[in-house]
């Protein structure tokens, strides 16, 4: 059974950890010249992260979340 997430629950949403990692490691402390530069930086950060599958796994793993046998 699927349950909706509360409006703010970063500990339940693994993508919050991914976004925090990307901001802190690839996108922080920068100023961009415009919208296109921001999009390019975000795409570049995403592509860099996609080259790090072990990092993605560690950011999104939840030890308490286990699939239920059907």
PDB file of N, CA, C and O in Angstrom:
ATOM      1  N   UNK A   1       0.836  -1.167   0.000  1.00  0.00           N
ATOM      2  CA  UNK A   1       0.000   0.000   0.000  1.00  0.00           C
ATOM      3  C   UNK A   1       0.893   1.246   0.000  1.00  0.00           C
ATOM      4  O   UNK A   1       1.840   1.336   0.777  1.00  0.00           O
ATOM      5  N   UNK A   2       0.639   2.170  -0.890  1.00  0.00           N
ATOM      6  CA  UNK A   2       1.388   3.419  -0.959  1.00  0.00           C
ATOM      7  C   UNK A   2       0.713   4.473  -0.105  1.00  0.00           C
ATOM      8  O   UNK A   2      -0.513   4.600  -0.100  1.00  0.00           O
ATOM      9  N   UNK A   3       1.515   5.223   0.612  1.00  0.00           N
ATOM     10  CA  UNK A   3       1.013   6.313   1.435  1.00  0.00           C
ATOM     11  C   UNK A   3       1.613   7.620   0.939  1.00  0.00           C
ATOM     12  O   UNK A   3       2.801   7.661   0.578  1.00  0.00           O
ATOM     13  N   UNK A   4       0.840   8.700   0.910  1.00  0.00           N
ATOM     14  CA  UNK A   4       1.401   9.974   0.481  1.00  0.00           C
ATOM     15  C   UNK A   4       2.401  10.500   1.511  1.00  0.00           C
ATOM     16  O   UNK A   4       2.258  10.260   2.714  1.00  0.00           O
ATOM     17  N   UNK A   5       3.422  11.208   1.019  1.00  0.00           N
ATOM     18  CA  UNK A   5       4.399  11.813   1.919  1.00  0.00           C
ATOM     19  C   UNK A   5       3.820  13.080   2.536  1.00  0.00           C
ATOM     20  O   UNK A   5       3.018  13.770   1.915  1.00  0.00           O
ATOM     21  N   UNK A   6       4.234  13.409   3.741  1.00  0.00           N
ATOM     22  CA  UNK A   6       3.844  14.697   4.314  1.00  0.00           C
ATOM     23  C   UNK A   6       4.421  15.833   3.460  1.00  0.00           C
ATOM     24  O   UNK A   6       5.373  15.617   2.695  1.00  0.00           O
ATOM     25  N   UNK A   7       3.909  17.057   3.588  1.00  0.00           N
ATOM     26  CA  UNK A   7       4.397  18.169   2.764  1.00  0.00           C
ATOM     27  C   UNK A   7       5.907  18.400   2.872  1.00  0.00           C
ATOM     28  O   UNK A   7       6.560  18.753   1.906  1.00  0.00           O
ATOM     29  N   UNK A   8       6.479  18.222   4.063  1.00  0.00           N
ATOM     30  CA  UNK A   8       7.916  18.388   4.213  1.00  0.00           C
ATOM     31  C   UNK A   8       8.448  17.228   5.045  1.00  0.00           C
ATOM     32  O   UNK A   8       8.171  17.142   6.240  1.00  0.00           O
ATOM     33  N   UNK A   9       9.169  16.346   4.412  1.00  0.00           N
ATOM     34  CA  UNK A   9       9.742  15.196   5.102  1.00  0.00           C
ATOM     35  C   UNK A   9      10.997  14.754   4.371  1.00  0.00           C
ATOM     36  O   UNK A   9      11.020  13.719   3.712  1.00  0.00           O
ATOM     37  N   UNK A  10      12.086  15.547   4.452  1.00  0.00           N
ATOM     38  CA  UNK A  10      13.292  15.200   3.698  1.00  0.00           C
ATOM     39  C   UNK A  10      13.863  13.828   4.049  1.00  0.00           C
ATOM     40  O   UNK A  10      14.463  13.184   3.202  1.00  0.00           O
ATOM     41  N   UNK A  11      13.659  13.377   5.286  1.00  0.00           N
ATOM     42  CA  UNK A  11      14.174  12.062   5.668  1.00  0.00           C
ATOM     43  C   UNK A  11      13.436  10.940   4.963  1.00  0.00           C
ATOM     44  O   UNK A  11      13.933   9.826   4.883  1.00  0.00           O
ATOM     45  N   UNK A  12      12.258  11.224   4.418  1.00  0.00           N
ATOM     46  CA  UNK A  12      11.497  10.212   3.692  1.00  0.00           C
ATOM     47  C   UNK A  12      11.676  10.311   2.181  1.00  0.00           C
ATOM     48  O   UNK A  12      11.260   9.418   1.453  1.00  0.00           O
ATOM     49  N   UNK A  13      12.263  11.388   1.713  1.00  0.00           N
ATOM     50  CA  UNK A  13      12.405  11.620   0.274  1.00  0.00           C
ATOM     51  C   UNK A  13      13.887  11.627  -0.099  1.00  0.00           C
ATOM     52  O   UNK A  13      14.577  12.622   0.094  1.00  0.00           O
ATOM     53  N   UNK A  14      14.405  10.523  -0.636  1.00  0.00           N
ATOM     54  CA  UNK A  14      15.831  10.430  -0.964  1.00  0.00           C
ATOM     55  C   UNK A  14      16.319  11.513  -1.932  1.00  0.00           C
ATOM     56  O   UNK A  14      17.481  11.887  -1.900  1.00  0.00           O
ATOM     57  N   UNK A  15      15.434  12.032  -2.777  1.00  0.00           N
ATOM     58  CA  UNK A  15      15.877  13.072  -3.716  1.00  0.00           C
ATOM     59  C   UNK A  15      16.306  14.341  -2.995  1.00  0.00           C
ATOM     60  O   UNK A  15      17.107  15.116  -3.517  1.00  0.00           O
ATOM     61  N   UNK A  16      15.816  14.580  -1.797  1.00  0.00           N
ATOM     62  CA  UNK A  16      16.271  15.726  -1.016  1.00  0.00           C
ATOM     63  C   UNK A  16      17.768  15.612  -0.741  1.00  0.00           C
ATOM     64  O   UNK A  16      18.493  16.603  -0.797  1.00  0.00           O
ATOM     65  N   UNK A  17      18.233  14.402  -0.444  1.00  0.00           N
ATOM     66  CA  UNK A  17      19.660  14.188  -0.203  1.00  0.00           C
ATOM     67  C   UNK A  17      20.475  14.379  -1.480  1.00  0.00           C
ATOM     68  O   UNK A  17      21.585  14.913  -1.450  1.00  0.00           O
ATOM     69  N   UNK A  18      19.930  13.933  -2.604  1.00  0.00           N
ATOM     70  CA  UNK A  18      20.624  14.096  -3.893  1.00  0.00           C
ATOM     71  C   UNK A  18      20.763  15.580  -4.200  1.00  0.00           C
ATOM     72  O   UNK A  18      21.841  16.057  -4.562  1.00  0.00           O
ATOM     73  N   UNK A  19      19.682  16.330  -4.050  1.00  0.00           N
ATOM     74  CA  UNK A  19      19.715  17.763  -4.344  1.00  0.00           C
ATOM     75  C   UNK A  19      20.689  18.475  -3.407  1.00  0.00           C
ATOM     76  O   UNK A  19      21.468  19.330  -3.838  1.00  0.00           O
ATOM     77  N   UNK A  20      20.684  18.139  -2.130  1.00  0.00           N
ATOM     78  CA  UNK A  20      21.610  18.755  -1.178  1.00  0.00           C
ATOM     79  C   UNK A  20      23.062  18.466  -1.568  1.00  0.00           C
ATOM     80  O   UNK A  20      23.923  19.350  -1.511  1.00  0.00           O
ATOM     81  N   UNK A  21      23.344  17.233  -1.979  1.00  0.00           N
ATOM     82  CA  UNK A  21      24.698  16.876  -2.412  1.00  0.00           C
ATOM     83  C   UNK A  21      25.107  17.680  -3.643  1.00  0.00           C
ATOM     84  O   UNK A  21      26.220  18.211  -3.705  1.00  0.00           O
ATOM     85  N   UNK A  22      24.211  17.770  -4.616  1.00  0.00           N
ATOM     86  CA  UNK A  22      24.536  18.511  -5.843  1.00  0.00           C
ATOM     87  C   UNK A  22      24.786  19.983  -5.543  1.00  0.00           C
ATOM     88  O   UNK A  22      25.737  20.578  -6.058  1.00  0.00           O
ATOM     89  N   UNK A  23      23.938  20.579  -4.719  1.00  0.00           N
ATOM     90  CA  UNK A  23      24.130  21.990  -4.362  1.00  0.00           C
ATOM     91  C   UNK A  23      25.454  22.190  -3.653  1.00  0.00           C
ATOM     92  O   UNK A  23      26.204  23.111  -3.959  1.00  0.00           O
ATOM     93  N   UNK A  24      25.745  21.343  -2.676  1.00  0.00           N
ATOM     94  CA  UNK A  24      26.945  21.512  -1.879  1.00  0.00           C
ATOM     95  C   UNK A  24      28.242  21.202  -2.602  1.00  0.00           C
ATOM     96  O   UNK A  24      29.291  21.746  -2.257  1.00  0.00           O
ATOM     97  N   UNK A  25      28.189  20.336  -3.611  1.00  0.00           N
ATOM     98  CA  UNK A  25      29.422  19.896  -4.266  1.00  0.00           C
ATOM     99  C   UNK A  25      29.618  20.426  -5.678  1.00  0.00           C
ATOM    100  O   UNK A  25      30.758  20.489  -6.144  1.00  0.00           O
ATOM    101  N   UNK A  26      28.553  20.759  -6.373  1.00  0.00           N
ATOM    102  CA  UNK A  26      28.698  21.162  -7.767  1.00  0.00           C
ATOM    103  C   UNK A  26      28.149  22.552  -8.067  1.00  0.00           C
ATOM    104  O   UNK A  26      28.539  23.165  -9.052  1.00  0.00           O
ATOM    105  N   UNK A  27      27.225  23.048  -7.252  1.00  0.00           N
ATOM    106  CA  UNK A  27      26.516  24.267  -7.638  1.00  0.00           C
ATOM    107  C   UNK A  27      26.660  25.431  -6.653  1.00  0.00           C
ATOM    108  O   UNK A  27      26.144  26.509  -6.920  1.00  0.00           O
ATOM    109  N   UNK A  28      27.334  25.238  -5.538  1.00  0.00           N
ATOM    110  CA  UNK A  28      27.391  26.292  -4.533  1.00  0.00           C
ATOM    111  C   UNK A  28      28.454  27.342  -4.840  1.00  0.00           C
ATOM    112  O   UNK A  28      29.400  27.090  -5.586  1.00  0.00           O
ATOM    113  N   UNK A  29      28.254  28.508  -4.254  1.00  0.00           N
ATOM    114  CA  UNK A  29      29.206  29.617  -4.322  1.00  0.00           C
ATOM    115  C   UNK A  29      29.543  30.018  -5.760  1.00  0.00           C
ATOM    116  O   UNK A  29      30.700  30.220  -6.121  1.00  0.00           O
ATOM    117  N   UNK A  30      28.530  30.124  -6.581  1.00  0.00           N
ATOM    118  CA  UNK A  30      28.723  30.519  -7.984  1.00  0.00           C
ATOM    119  C   UNK A  30      27.668  31.538  -8.370  1.00  0.00           C
ATOM    120  O   UNK A  30      26.583  31.575  -7.817  1.00  0.00           O
ATOM    121  N   UNK A  31      28.029  32.350  -9.339  1.00  0.00           N
ATOM    122  CA  UNK A  31      27.095  33.305  -9.927  1.00  0.00           C
ATOM    123  C   UNK A  31      27.072  33.031 -11.425  1.00  0.00           C
ATOM    124  O   UNK A  31      28.124  32.905 -12.053  1.00  0.00           O
ATOM    125  N   UNK A  32      25.880  32.937 -11.994  1.00  0.00           N
ATOM    126  CA  UNK A  32      25.751  32.643 -13.412  1.00  0.00           C
ATOM    127  C   UNK A  32      25.281  33.877 -14.162  1.00  0.00           C
ATOM    128  O   UNK A  32      24.623  34.754 -13.600  1.00  0.00           O
ATOM    129  N   UNK A  33      25.607  33.919 -15.441  1.00  0.00           N
ATOM    130  CA  UNK A  33      25.279  35.080 -16.277  1.00  0.00           C
ATOM    131  C   UNK A  33      23.819  35.129 -16.703  1.00  0.00           C
ATOM    132  O   UNK A  33      23.361  36.160 -17.160  1.00  0.00           O
ATOM    133  N   UNK A  34      23.110  34.033 -16.591  1.00  0.00           N
ATOM    134  CA  UNK A  34      21.711  34.032 -16.996  1.00  0.00           C
ATOM    135  C   UNK A  34      21.109  32.650 -16.898  1.00  0.00           C
ATOM    136  O   UNK A  34      21.741  31.690 -16.446  1.00  0.00           O
ATOM    137  N   UNK A  35      19.879  32.579 -17.349  1.00  0.00           N
ATOM    138  CA  UNK A  35      19.097  31.344 -17.266  1.00  0.00           C
ATOM    139  C   UNK A  35      19.785  30.191 -17.976  1.00  0.00           C
ATOM    140  O   UNK A  35      19.891  29.090 -17.427  1.00  0.00           O
ATOM    141  N   UNK A  36      20.273  30.417 -19.172  1.00  0.00           N
ATOM    142  CA  UNK A  36      20.921  29.341 -19.928  1.00  0.00           C
ATOM    143  C   UNK A  36      22.157  28.813 -19.206  1.00  0.00           C
ATOM    144  O   UNK A  36      22.426  27.608 -19.213  1.00  0.00           O
ATOM    145  N   UNK A  37      22.906  29.704 -18.562  1.00  0.00           N
ATOM    146  CA  UNK A  37      24.087  29.279 -17.811  1.00  0.00           C
ATOM    147  C   UNK A  37      23.694  28.435 -16.601  1.00  0.00           C
ATOM    148  O   UNK A  37      24.386  27.469 -16.254  1.00  0.00           O
ATOM    149  N   UNK A  38      22.578  28.781 -15.970  1.00  0.00           N
ATOM    150  CA  UNK A  38      22.095  28.000 -14.827  1.00  0.00           C
ATOM    151  C   UNK A  38      21.689  26.606 -15.289  1.00  0.00           C
ATOM    152  O   UNK A  38      22.050  25.604 -14.663  1.00  0.00           O
ATOM    153  N   UNK A  39      20.948  26.541 -16.382  1.00  0.00           N
ATOM    154  CA  UNK A  39      20.520  25.242 -16.917  1.00  0.00           C
ATOM    155  C   UNK A  39      21.735  24.397 -17.288  1.00  0.00           C
ATOM    156  O   UNK A  39      21.799  23.202 -16.977  1.00  0.00           O
ATOM    157  N   UNK A  40      22.707  25.005 -17.924  1.00  0.00           N
ATOM    158  CA  UNK A  40      23.924  24.282 -18.307  1.00  0.00           C
ATOM    159  C   UNK A  40      24.662  23.758 -17.076  1.00  0.00           C
ATOM    160  O   UNK A  40      25.117  22.613 -17.053  1.00  0.00           O
ATOM    161  N   UNK A  41      24.760  24.580 -16.027  1.00  0.00           N
ATOM    162  CA  UNK A  41      25.442  24.162 -14.800  1.00  0.00           C
ATOM    163  C   UNK A  41      24.689  23.001 -14.138  1.00  0.00           C
ATOM    164  O   UNK A  41      25.313  22.042 -13.663  1.00  0.00           O
ATOM    165  N   UNK A  42      23.372  23.083 -14.102  1.00  0.00           N
ATOM    166  CA  UNK A  42      22.572  22.011 -13.489  1.00  0.00           C
ATOM    167  C   UNK A  42      22.696  20.715 -14.286  1.00  0.00           C
ATOM    168  O   UNK A  42      22.827  19.635 -13.691  1.00  0.00           O
ATOM    169  N   UNK A  43      22.654  20.807 -15.592  1.00  0.00           N
ATOM    170  CA  UNK A  43      22.816  19.610 -16.426  1.00  0.00           C
ATOM    171  C   UNK A  43      24.204  19.009 -16.238  1.00  0.00           C
ATOM    172  O   UNK A  43      24.351  17.786 -16.143  1.00  0.00           O
ATOM    173  N   UNK A  44      25.213  19.862 -16.169  1.00  0.00           N
ATOM    174  CA  UNK A  44      26.572  19.384 -15.940  1.00  0.00           C
ATOM    175  C   UNK A  44      26.703  18.697 -14.586  1.00  0.00           C
ATOM    176  O   UNK A  44      27.342  17.643 -14.472  1.00  0.00           O
ATOM    177  N   UNK A  45      26.094  19.293 -13.558  1.00  0.00           N
ATOM    178  CA  UNK A  45      26.139  18.697 -12.218  1.00  0.00           C
ATOM    179  C   UNK A  45      25.435  17.339 -12.225  1.00  0.00           C
ATOM    180  O   UNK A  45      25.932  16.368 -11.646  1.00  0.00           O
ATOM    181  N   UNK A  46      24.286  17.276 -12.882  1.00  0.00           N
ATOM    182  CA  UNK A  46      23.546  16.000 -12.959  1.00  0.00           C
ATOM    183  C   UNK A  46      24.376  14.950 -13.681  1.00  0.00           C
ATOM    184  O   UNK A  46      24.476  13.809 -13.224  1.00  0.00           O
ATOM    185  N   UNK A  47      24.990  15.317 -14.792  1.00  0.00           N
ATOM    186  CA  UNK A  47      25.803  14.364 -15.545  1.00  0.00           C
ATOM    187  C   UNK A  47      27.007  13.892 -14.737  1.00  0.00           C
ATOM    188  O   UNK A  47      27.381  12.715 -14.819  1.00  0.00           O
ATOM    189  N   UNK A  48      27.612  14.776 -13.960  1.00  0.00           N
ATOM    190  CA  UNK A  48      28.721  14.366 -13.094  1.00  0.00           C
ATOM    191  C   UNK A  48      28.238  13.372 -12.045  1.00  0.00           C
ATOM    192  O   UNK A  48      28.901  12.370 -11.767  1.00  0.00           O
ATOM    193  N   UNK A  49      27.080  13.664 -11.455  1.00  0.00           N
ATOM    194  CA  UNK A  49      26.540  12.762 -10.447  1.00  0.00           C
ATOM    195  C   UNK A  49      26.201  11.400 -11.049  1.00  0.00           C
ATOM    196  O   UNK A  49      26.401  10.361 -10.411  1.00  0.00           O
ATOM    197  N   UNK A  50      25.737  11.367 -12.273  1.00  0.00           N
ATOM    198  CA  UNK A  50      25.388  10.096 -12.914  1.00  0.00           C
ATOM    199  C   UNK A  50      26.610   9.213 -13.134  1.00  0.00           C
ATOM    200  O   UNK A  50      26.472   8.004 -13.329  1.00  0.00           O
ATOM    201  N   UNK A  51      27.792   9.791 -13.073  1.00  0.00           N
ATOM    202  CA  UNK A  51      29.026   9.015 -13.192  1.00  0.00           C
ATOM    203  C   UNK A  51      29.473   8.439 -11.844  1.00  0.00           C
ATOM    204  O   UNK A  51      30.527   7.837 -11.749  1.00  0.00           O
ATOM    205  N   UNK A  52      28.649   8.639 -10.805  1.00  0.00           N
ATOM    206  CA  UNK A  52      28.994   8.212  -9.453  1.00  0.00           C
ATOM    207  C   UNK A  52      27.890   7.317  -8.868  1.00  0.00           C
ATOM    208  O   UNK A  52      27.233   7.672  -7.894  1.00  0.00           O
ATOM    209  N   UNK A  53      27.649   6.138  -9.454  1.00  0.00           N
ATOM    210  CA  UNK A  53      26.532   5.307  -8.982  1.00  0.00           C
ATOM    211  C   UNK A  53      26.638   4.914  -7.504  1.00  0.00           C
ATOM    212  O   UNK A  53      25.622   4.815  -6.817  1.00  0.00           O
ATOM    213  N   UNK A  54      27.853   4.725  -7.010  1.00  0.00           N
ATOM    214  CA  UNK A  54      27.999   4.367  -5.601  1.00  0.00           C
ATOM    215  C   UNK A  54      27.587   5.524  -4.697  1.00  0.00           C
ATOM    216  O   UNK A  54      27.027   5.318  -3.619  1.00  0.00           O
ATOM    217  N   UNK A  55      27.831   6.751  -5.130  1.00  0.00           N
ATOM    218  CA  UNK A  55      27.419   7.924  -4.355  1.00  0.00           C
ATOM    219  C   UNK A  55      25.894   8.042  -4.358  1.00  0.00           C
ATOM    220  O   UNK A  55      25.283   8.318  -3.329  1.00  0.00           O
ATOM    221  N   UNK A  56      25.275   7.823  -5.511  1.00  0.00           N
ATOM    222  CA  UNK A  56      23.815   7.882  -5.602  1.00  0.00           C
ATOM    223  C   UNK A  56      23.203   6.849  -4.659  1.00  0.00           C
ATOM    224  O   UNK A  56      22.260   7.149  -3.922  1.00  0.00           O
ATOM    225  N   UNK A  57      23.759   5.648  -4.657  1.00  0.00           N
ATOM    226  CA  UNK A  57      23.244   4.595  -3.777  1.00  0.00           C
ATOM    227  C   UNK A  57      23.363   5.002  -2.317  1.00  0.00           C
ATOM    228  O   UNK A  57      22.434   4.813  -1.530  1.00  0.00           O
ATOM    229  N   UNK A  58      24.498   5.592  -1.940  1.00  0.00           N
ATOM    230  CA  UNK A  58      24.671   5.967  -0.537  1.00  0.00           C
ATOM    231  C   UNK A  58      23.752   7.128  -0.148  1.00  0.00           C
ATOM    232  O   UNK A  58      23.308   7.203   0.998  1.00  0.00           O
ATOM    233  N   UNK A  59      23.458   8.012  -1.074  1.00  0.00           N
ATOM    234  CA  UNK A  59      22.568   9.141  -0.787  1.00  0.00           C
ATOM    235  C   UNK A  59      21.111   8.724  -0.671  1.00  0.00           C
ATOM    236  O   UNK A  59      20.336   9.350   0.053  1.00  0.00           O
ATOM    237  N   UNK A  60      20.728   7.693  -1.390  1.00  0.00           N
ATOM    238  CA  UNK A  60      19.312   7.332  -1.458  1.00  0.00           C
ATOM    239  C   UNK A  60      18.944   6.097  -0.643  1.00  0.00           C
ATOM    240  O   UNK A  60      17.767   5.802  -0.494  1.00  0.00           O
ATOM    241  N   UNK A  61      19.919   5.408  -0.110  1.00  0.00           N
ATOM    242  CA  UNK A  61      19.653   4.187   0.663  1.00  0.00           C
ATOM    243  C   UNK A  61      18.986   4.547   1.992  1.00  0.00           C
ATOM    244  O   UNK A  61      19.359   5.491   2.662  1.00  0.00           O
ATOM    245  N   UNK A  62      18.006   3.778   2.351  1.00  0.00           N
ATOM    246  CA  UNK A  62      17.334   3.911   3.634  1.00  0.00           C
ATOM    247  C   UNK A  62      17.347   2.530   4.286  1.00  0.00           C
ATOM    248  O   UNK A  62      16.635   1.627   3.845  1.00  0.00           O
ATOM    249  N   UNK A  63      18.172   2.345   5.333  1.00  0.00           N
ATOM    250  CA  UNK A  63      18.273   1.016   5.955  1.00  0.00           C
ATOM    251  C   UNK A  63      16.933   0.479   6.453  1.00  0.00           C
ATOM    252  O   UNK A  63      16.719  -0.733   6.464  1.00  0.00           O
ATOM    253  N   UNK A  64      16.033   1.339   6.840  1.00  0.00           N
ATOM    254  CA  UNK A  64      14.750   0.903   7.366  1.00  0.00           C
ATOM    255  C   UNK A  64      13.739   0.575   6.275  1.00  0.00           C
ATOM    256  O   UNK A  64      12.705  -0.016   6.553  1.00  0.00           O
ATOM    257  N   UNK A  65      14.023   0.944   5.031  1.00  0.00           N
ATOM    258  CA  UNK A  65      13.087   0.691   3.932  1.00  0.00           C
ATOM    259  C   UNK A  65      13.413  -0.649   3.275  1.00  0.00           C
ATOM    260  O   UNK A  65      14.462  -0.809   2.673  1.00  0.00           O
ATOM    261  N   UNK A  66      12.540  -1.564   3.430  1.00  0.00           N
ATOM    262  CA  UNK A  66      12.736  -2.898   2.860  1.00  0.00           C
ATOM    263  C   UNK A  66      11.511  -3.269   2.027  1.00  0.00           C
ATOM    264  O   UNK A  66      10.381  -3.020   2.442  1.00  0.00           O
ATOM    265  N   UNK A  67      11.726  -3.856   0.854  1.00  0.00           N
ATOM    266  CA  UNK A  67      10.565  -4.281   0.058  1.00  0.00           C
ATOM    267  C   UNK A  67       9.791  -5.376   0.784  1.00  0.00           C
ATOM    268  O   UNK A  67      10.378  -6.221   1.465  1.00  0.00           O
ATOM    269  N   UNK A  68       8.502  -5.320   0.640  1.00  0.00           N
ATOM    270  CA  UNK A  68       7.641  -6.331   1.258  1.00  0.00           C
ATOM    271  C   UNK A  68       7.445  -7.490   0.300  1.00  0.00           C
ATOM    272  O   UNK A  68       7.319  -7.298  -0.899  1.00  0.00           O
ATOM    273  N   UNK A  69       7.468  -8.676   0.831  1.00  0.00           N
ATOM    274  CA  UNK A  69       7.210  -9.865   0.000  1.00  0.00           C
ATOM    275  C   UNK A  69       5.754  -9.873  -0.416  1.00  0.00           C
ATOM    276  O   UNK A  69       4.863  -9.604   0.374  1.00  0.00           O
ATOM    277  N   UNK A  70       5.531 -10.128  -1.694  1.00  0.00           N
ATOM    278  CA  UNK A  70       4.168 -10.093  -2.209  1.00  0.00           C
ATOM    279  C   UNK A  70       3.568 -11.394  -2.212  1.00  0.00           C
ATOM    280  O   UNK A  70       2.669 -11.993  -2.166  1.00  0.00           O
TER     281      UNK A  70
END
